[in-house]
PDB file of C-alpha atoms in Angstrom:
ATOM      1  CA  MET A   1      -0.532  -0.049  -0.135  1.00  0.00           C
ATOM      2  CA  ALA A   2       1.076   3.684  -0.468  1.00  0.00           C
ATOM      3  CA  GLY A   3       2.731   5.504   2.090  1.00  0.00           C
ATOM      4  CA  LYS A   4       0.775   7.482   4.932  1.00  0.00           C
ATOM      5  CA  SER A   5      -0.889  10.537   3.958  1.00  0.00           C
ATOM      6  CA  LYS A   6      -0.483  14.074   6.024  1.00  0.00           C
ATOM      7  CA  ALA A   7      -3.881  13.516   6.748  1.00  0.00           C
ATOM      8  CA  ALA A   8      -3.205  10.268   8.486  1.00  0.00           C
ATOM      9  CA  LYS A   9      -0.307  11.676  10.410  1.00  0.00           C
ATOM     10  CA  SER A  10      -2.164  14.403  11.480  1.00  0.00           C
ATOM     11  CA  GLY A  11      -4.974  12.350  12.738  1.00  0.00           C
ATOM     12  CA  SER A  12      -3.014  10.260  14.733  1.00  0.00           C
ATOM     13  CA  ARG A  13      -1.691  13.529  16.604  1.00  0.00           C
ATOM     14  CA  LYS A  14      -4.950  14.428  17.361  1.00  0.00           C
ATOM     15  CA  THR A  15      -6.227  11.175  18.350  1.00  0.00           C
ATOM     16  CA  GLY A  16      -3.200  11.113  20.912  1.00  0.00           C
ATOM     17  CA  GLU A  17      -4.118  14.201  22.626  1.00  0.00           C
ATOM     18  CA  ALA A  18      -8.025  14.237  22.717  1.00  0.00           C
ATOM     19  CA  GLY A  19      -8.163  10.106  23.351  1.00  0.00           C
ATOM     20  CA  ASP A  20     -11.392  10.188  21.019  1.00  0.00           C
ATOM     21  CA  ALA A  21     -11.744   8.356  17.723  1.00  0.00           C
ATOM     22  CA  ILE A  22     -11.459  10.217  14.449  1.00  0.00           C
ATOM     23  CA  ILE A  23     -14.547  10.769  12.461  1.00  0.00           C
ATOM     24  CA  ILE A  24     -14.431   9.974   8.839  1.00  0.00           C
ATOM     25  CA  LYS A  25     -17.187  10.885   6.624  1.00  0.00           C
ATOM     26  CA  LYS A  26     -17.842   8.791   3.412  1.00  0.00           C
ATOM     27  CA  TYR A  27     -20.046  10.583   0.852  1.00  0.00           C
ATOM     28  CA  ALA A  28     -21.810   9.500  -2.302  1.00  0.00           C
ATOM     29  CA  ASN A  29     -19.204   9.688  -4.611  1.00  0.00           C
ATOM     30  CA  ARG A  30     -17.012   7.248  -2.435  1.00  0.00           C
ATOM     31  CA  ARG A  31     -14.883   9.774  -1.061  1.00  0.00           C
ATOM     32  CA  LEU A  32     -13.438   9.809   2.533  1.00  0.00           C
ATOM     33  CA  TYR A  33     -13.343  12.765   4.671  1.00  0.00           C
ATOM     34  CA  ASN A  34     -11.134  13.082   7.518  1.00  0.00           C
ATOM     35  CA  THR A  35     -12.849  15.566  10.050  1.00  0.00           C
ATOM     36  CA  SER A  36     -10.012  15.904  12.072  1.00  0.00           C
ATOM     37  CA  SER A  37      -7.458  16.981   9.436  1.00  0.00           C
ATOM     38  CA  SER A  38     -10.081  18.622   7.186  1.00  0.00           C
ATOM     39  CA  SER A  39      -9.099  16.581   4.240  1.00  0.00           C
ATOM     40  CA  TYR A  40      -9.951  14.078   1.943  1.00  0.00           C
ATOM     41  CA  ILE A  41      -8.168  10.284   2.231  1.00  0.00           C
ATOM     42  CA  THR A  42      -8.136   7.001   0.814  1.00  0.00           C
ATOM     43  CA  LEU A  43      -8.475   3.626   1.934  1.00  0.00           C
ATOM     44  CA  ASP A  44      -4.412   3.210   2.071  1.00  0.00           C
ATOM     45  CA  ASP A  45      -4.447   6.045   4.760  1.00  0.00           C
ATOM     46  CA  LEU A  46      -6.911   4.552   6.676  1.00  0.00           C
ATOM     47  CA  ALA A  47      -5.169   1.154   6.459  1.00  0.00           C
ATOM     48  CA  GLY A  48      -2.093   3.308   7.479  1.00  0.00           C
ATOM     49  CA  MET A  49      -4.121   4.596  10.434  1.00  0.00           C
ATOM     50  CA  VAL A  50      -4.857   1.127  11.747  1.00  0.00           C
ATOM     51  CA  ARG A  51      -1.384  -0.191  11.554  1.00  0.00           C
ATOM     52  CA  ASP A  52      -0.576   3.046  13.540  1.00  0.00           C
ATOM     53  CA  ASN A  53      -3.340   1.960  15.995  1.00  0.00           C
ATOM     54  CA  VAL A  54      -5.333   5.306  15.165  1.00  0.00           C
ATOM     55  CA  GLU A  55      -8.970   4.948  16.472  1.00  0.00           C
ATOM     56  CA  PHE A  56     -11.247   5.814  13.921  1.00  0.00           C
ATOM     57  CA  GLN A  57     -15.525   5.666  13.094  1.00  0.00           C
ATOM     58  CA  VAL A  58     -16.467   5.746   9.466  1.00  0.00           C
ATOM     59  CA  LEU A  59     -19.857   7.398   9.214  1.00  0.00           C
ATOM     60  CA  ASP A  60     -22.170   7.774   6.248  1.00  0.00           C
ATOM     61  CA  ALA A  61     -22.488  11.359   5.514  1.00  0.00           C
ATOM     62  CA  LYS A  62     -25.877  11.147   4.264  1.00  0.00           C
ATOM     63  CA  SER A  63     -27.421   9.000   7.070  1.00  0.00           C
ATOM     64  CA  GLY A  64     -24.968   9.079   9.578  1.00  0.00           C
ATOM     65  CA  ASP A  65     -24.977   5.206   9.828  1.00  0.00           C
ATOM     66  CA  ASP A  66     -21.827   3.519  11.360  1.00  0.00           C
ATOM     67  CA  ILE A  67     -20.004   1.686   8.143  1.00  0.00           C
ATOM     68  CA  THR A  68     -16.669   1.228   9.782  1.00  0.00           C
ATOM     69  CA  HIS A  69     -17.092  -2.666   9.506  1.00  0.00           C
ATOM     70  CA  SER A  70     -17.935  -2.577   5.803  1.00  0.00           C
ATOM     71  CA  ILE A  71     -14.800  -0.078   5.178  1.00  0.00           C
ATOM     72  CA  LEU A  72     -12.694  -2.369   7.116  1.00  0.00           C
ATOM     73  CA  THR A  73     -13.858  -5.217   5.028  1.00  0.00           C
ATOM     74  CA  GLN A  74     -13.407  -3.462   1.933  1.00  0.00           C
ATOM     75  CA  ILE A  75      -9.426  -2.685   2.812  1.00  0.00           C
ATOM     76  CA  ILE A  76      -9.145  -6.434   3.644  1.00  0.00           C
ATOM     77  CA  MET A  77     -10.660  -7.445   0.333  1.00  0.00           C
ATOM     78  CA  ASP A  78      -8.184  -4.759  -1.368  1.00  0.00           C
ATOM     79  CA  GLU A  79      -5.246  -6.220   0.379  1.00  0.00           C
ATOM     80  CA  GLU A  80      -6.321  -9.777  -0.238  1.00  0.00           C
ATOM     81  CA  ALA A  81      -6.663  -9.113  -4.398  1.00  0.00           C
ATOM     82  CA  ASN A  82      -3.761  -6.531  -4.726  1.00  0.00           C
ATOM     83  CA  GLY A  83      -0.994  -7.771  -2.104  1.00  0.00           C
ATOM     84  CA  GLU A  84       0.177 -11.124  -0.864  1.00  0.00           C
ATOM     85  CA  GLN A  85      -2.796 -13.173   0.215  1.00  0.00           C
ATOM     86  CA  MET A  86      -3.099 -14.043   4.079  1.00  0.00           C
ATOM     87  CA  LEU A  87      -6.469 -15.703   4.132  1.00  0.00           C
ATOM     88  CA  PRO A  88      -6.399 -19.251   3.313  1.00  0.00           C
ATOM     89  CA  VAL A  89      -9.111 -20.470   1.186  1.00  0.00           C
ATOM     90  CA  SER A  90     -10.093 -23.126   3.596  1.00  0.00           C
ATOM     91  CA  PHE A  91     -10.498 -20.449   6.158  1.00  0.00           C
ATOM     92  CA  LEU A  92     -12.781 -18.426   4.187  1.00  0.00           C
ATOM     93  CA  ARG A  93     -14.715 -21.726   3.118  1.00  0.00           C
ATOM     94  CA  GLN A  94     -15.122 -22.308   7.016  1.00  0.00           C
ATOM     95  CA  LEU A  95     -16.058 -18.662   7.884  1.00  0.00           C
ATOM     96  CA  ILE A  96     -18.699 -18.764   5.298  1.00  0.00           C
ATOM     97  CA  GLY A  97     -19.963 -21.837   6.553  1.00  0.00           C
ATOM     98  CA  MET A  98     -20.548 -20.565   9.571  1.00  0.00           C
ATOM     99  CA  TYR A  99     -22.863 -18.036   8.607  1.00  0.00           C
ATOM    100  CA  GLY A 100     -26.252 -19.027  10.084  1.00  0.00           C
ATOM    101  CA  ASN A 101     -24.916 -21.754  11.840  1.00  0.00           C
ATOM    102  CA  SER A 102     -25.843 -22.004  15.809  1.00  0.00           C
ATOM    103  CA  MET A 103     -22.296 -21.010  16.612  1.00  0.00           C
ATOM    104  CA  GLN A 104     -21.931 -18.219  14.600  1.00  0.00           C
ATOM    105  CA  ALA A 105     -22.642 -15.781  17.700  1.00  0.00           C
ATOM    106  CA  MET A 106     -19.664 -17.294  19.160  1.00  0.00           C
ATOM    107  CA  VAL A 107     -17.047 -16.807  16.316  1.00  0.00           C
ATOM    108  CA  PRO A 108     -16.776 -13.249  16.422  1.00  0.00           C
ATOM    109  CA  SER A 109     -15.362 -13.528  20.114  1.00  0.00           C
ATOM    110  CA  TYR A 110     -13.335 -16.350  19.231  1.00  0.00           C
ATOM    111  CA  LEU A 111     -11.740 -14.776  16.443  1.00  0.00           C
ATOM    112  CA  GLU A 112     -10.589 -11.917  18.642  1.00  0.00           C
ATOM    113  CA  ALA A 113      -9.409 -14.055  21.395  1.00  0.00           C
ATOM    114  CA  SER A 114      -7.196 -15.962  18.912  1.00  0.00           C
ATOM    115  CA  MET A 115      -5.847 -12.685  17.297  1.00  0.00           C
ATOM    116  CA  ALA A 116      -5.011 -11.373  20.518  1.00  0.00           C
ATOM    117  CA  ASN A 117      -3.394 -14.561  21.623  1.00  0.00           C
ATOM    118  CA  PHE A 118      -1.472 -14.496  18.789  1.00  0.00           C
ATOM    119  CA  ARG A 119      -0.439 -10.855  18.471  1.00  0.00           C
ATOM    120  CA  ASP A 120       0.707 -11.289  22.144  1.00  0.00           C
ATOM    121  CA  ASN A 121       2.785 -14.353  21.431  1.00  0.00           C
ATOM    122  CA  GLN A 122       4.153 -12.655  18.219  1.00  0.00           C
ATOM    123  CA  THR A 123       5.442  -9.741  21.087  1.00  0.00           C
ATOM    124  CA  LYS A 124       6.965 -12.474  23.261  1.00  0.00           C
ATOM    125  CA  ILE A 125       8.779 -14.193  20.527  1.00  0.00           C
ATOM    126  CA  ARG A 126      10.201 -10.721  19.122  1.00  0.00           C
ATOM    127  CA  GLU A 127      11.351  -9.939  22.531  1.00  0.00           C
ATOM    128  CA  ALA A 128      12.915 -13.355  23.231  1.00  0.00           C
ATOM    129  CA  PHE A 129      14.862 -12.985  19.993  1.00  0.00           C
ATOM    130  CA  GLU A 130      16.129  -9.448  20.902  1.00  0.00           C
ATOM    131  CA  LYS A 131      17.151 -10.570  24.145  1.00  0.00           C
ATOM    132  CA  GLY A 132      19.022 -13.369  22.986  1.00  0.00           C
ATOM    133  CA  MET A 133      17.402 -15.805  25.256  1.00  0.00           C
ATOM    134  CA  SER A 134      18.392 -19.277  24.542  1.00  0.00           C
ATOM    135  CA  ASN A 135      15.366 -20.671  25.426  1.00  0.00           C
ATOM    136  CA  ASN A 136      12.798 -21.784  22.586  1.00  0.00           C
ATOM    137  CA  PRO A 137       9.793 -19.366  22.683  1.00  0.00           C
ATOM    138  CA  ILE A 138       8.003 -21.664  20.520  1.00  0.00           C
ATOM    139  CA  SER A 139       7.398 -24.098  23.740  1.00  0.00           C
ATOM    140  CA  ALA A 140       5.765 -21.249  25.366  1.00  0.00           C
ATOM    141  CA  ILE A 141       3.229 -20.970  22.525  1.00  0.00           C
ATOM    142  CA  HIS A 142       2.645 -24.611  22.785  1.00  0.00           C
ATOM    143  CA  GLU A 143       1.821 -24.239  26.393  1.00  0.00           C
ATOM    144  CA  THR A 144      -0.434 -21.364  25.940  1.00  0.00           C
ATOM    145  CA  ASN A 145      -2.366 -23.147  23.030  1.00  0.00           C
ATOM    146  CA  MET A 146      -2.327 -26.441  25.458  1.00  0.00           C
ATOM    147  CA  ALA A 147      -4.013 -23.894  28.134  1.00  0.00           C
ATOM    148  CA  MET A 148      -6.608 -22.437  25.911  1.00  0.00           C
ATOM    149  CA  MET A 149      -7.740 -26.078  24.746  1.00  0.00           C
ATOM    150  CA  ARG A 150      -8.205 -27.082  28.346  1.00  0.00           C
ATOM    151  CA  ALA A 151     -10.351 -24.028  28.925  1.00  0.00           C
ATOM    152  CA  ALA A 152     -12.461 -24.756  26.197  1.00  0.00           C
ATOM    153  CA  ALA A 153     -12.925 -28.317  26.804  1.00  0.00           C
ATOM    154  CA  ASP A 154     -13.980 -27.403  30.815  1.00  0.00           C
ATOM    155  CA  VAL A 155     -16.466 -25.369  29.188  1.00  0.00           C
ATOM    156  CA  LEU A 156     -17.888 -27.435  26.687  1.00  0.00           C
ATOM    157  CA  ILE A 157     -17.430 -30.759  28.178  1.00  0.00           C
ATOM    158  CA  PRO A 158     -18.578 -31.019  31.919  1.00  0.00           C
ATOM    159  CA  GLY A 159     -16.185 -33.401  33.883  1.00  0.00           C
ATOM    160  CA  VAL A 160     -13.170 -33.130  31.609  1.00  0.00           C
ATOM    161  CA  ALA A 161     -11.463 -31.286  34.365  1.00  0.00           C
ATOM    162  CA  ASN A 162     -11.727 -34.180  36.773  1.00  0.00           C
ATOM    163  CA  LYS A 163     -10.975 -36.768  34.158  1.00  0.00           C
ATOM    164  CA  ARG A 164      -7.814 -34.667  33.325  1.00  0.00           C
ATOM    165  CA  LYS A 165      -6.737 -34.704  37.048  1.00  0.00           C
ATOM    166  CA  SER A 166      -7.353 -38.384  37.720  1.00  0.00           C
ATOM    167  CA  ALA A 167      -4.793 -38.978  34.876  1.00  0.00           C
ATOM    168  CA  ALA A 168      -2.214 -36.853  35.983  1.00  0.00           C
ATOM    169  CA  PRO A 169      -0.934 -39.247  38.494  1.00  0.00           C
ATOM    170  CA  LYS A 170      -0.266 -41.813  35.932  1.00  0.00           C
ATOM    171  CA  ALA A 171       1.740 -39.518  33.772  1.00  0.00           C
ATOM    172  CA  ALA A 172       3.669 -38.362  37.056  1.00  0.00           C
ATOM    173  CA  THR A 173       5.005 -41.888  37.428  1.00  0.00           C
ATOM    174  CA  GLY A 174       6.534 -42.100  33.825  1.00  0.00           C
ATOM    175  CA  ALA A 175      10.370 -42.093  33.703  1.00  0.00           C
ATOM    176  CA  ALA A 176      11.098 -40.190  30.800  1.00  0.00           C
ATOM    177  CA  SER A 177       9.539 -36.730  29.980  1.00  0.00           C
ATOM    178  CA  GLY A 178       8.895 -37.798  26.199  1.00  0.00           C
ATOM    179  CA  ALA A 179       6.483 -40.228  27.602  1.00  0.00           C
ATOM    180  CA  SER A 180       4.532 -37.719  29.287  1.00  0.00           C
ATOM    181  CA  SER A 181       4.433 -35.452  26.498  1.00  0.00           C
ATOM    182  CA  ASN A 182       3.220 -38.201  24.167  1.00  0.00           C
ATOM    183  CA  GLY A 183       0.358 -38.851  26.743  1.00  0.00           C
ATOM    184  CA  GLU A 184      -0.504 -34.961  26.903  1.00  0.00           C
ATOM    185  CA  ILE A 185      -0.894 -34.924  23.242  1.00  0.00           C
ATOM    186  CA  ASP A 186      -3.195 -37.880  23.001  1.00  0.00           C
ATOM    187  CA  ALA A 187      -5.195 -36.373  25.768  1.00  0.00           C
ATOM    188  CA  LEU A 188      -5.505 -33.118  23.856  1.00  0.00           C
ATOM    189  CA  ARG A 189      -6.549 -35.047  20.500  1.00  0.00           C
ATOM    190  CA  GLU A 190      -9.268 -36.703  22.792  1.00  0.00           C
ATOM    191  CA  GLN A 191     -10.734 -33.395  24.107  1.00  0.00           C
ATOM    192  CA  MET A 192     -10.335 -31.859  20.661  1.00  0.00           C
ATOM    193  CA  ALA A 193     -12.618 -34.946  19.259  1.00  0.00           C
ATOM    194  CA  ALA A 194     -14.968 -34.394  21.865  1.00  0.00           C
ATOM    195  CA  MET A 195     -15.201 -30.851  21.503  1.00  0.00           C
ATOM    196  CA  GLN A 196     -16.003 -31.076  17.785  1.00  0.00           C
ATOM    197  CA  LYS A 197     -18.656 -33.910  18.618  1.00  0.00           C
ATOM    198  CA  LYS A 198     -20.317 -31.355  21.235  1.00  0.00           C
ATOM    199  CA  LEU A 199     -20.178 -28.697  18.542  1.00  0.00           C
ATOM    200  CA  ASP A 200     -21.875 -31.011  16.020  1.00  0.00           C
ATOM    201  CA  GLU A 201     -24.310 -31.820  18.294  1.00  0.00           C
ATOM    202  CA  LEU A 202     -25.359 -28.195  19.296  1.00  0.00           C
ATOM    203  CA  SER A 203     -25.538 -27.338  15.565  1.00  0.00           C
ATOM    204  CA  LYS A 204     -28.126 -29.858  14.759  1.00  0.00           C
TER     205      LYS A 204
END
């Protein structure tokens, strides 16, 4: 995408001072007007503001409706069409398949949590390499993902936590750590299969 415009930079400064979202008005001719910098901007400018963590809200100039969601979706479509594609076809198919599904209401929260977790781990990995840490940061991601899976299993499948606790002493008696790890992976697979079965039942 093109470099950030003066409008985006000016908006960024004002947002930092006021702490309020910048209002962007979209007119019938598809032009976007930044009310903070009093200038017209492009979708590229909005994308730059997103990357700079500048809060903004896009309103239809005529009706006053909040159309931020559709504008952000349009930015993603442009990025996918013109740049390096980031969303796999399989993911898009699964996402489309969730529309109208009984679990649709859970998807936004799940995606938000997953992206937050990804960004948090991304920061930790970068910090680990910058500090020259000798330990493997990937193991931390594994532990986080395991914890998330356990939490989801506890919510969707009552009694799974007790089953996991009863299996813990058996794992502790193992002589090698590799055996314990394999046992945990097997348990995780069982929990994933059980959760999938539960989701299938709820979607019927």
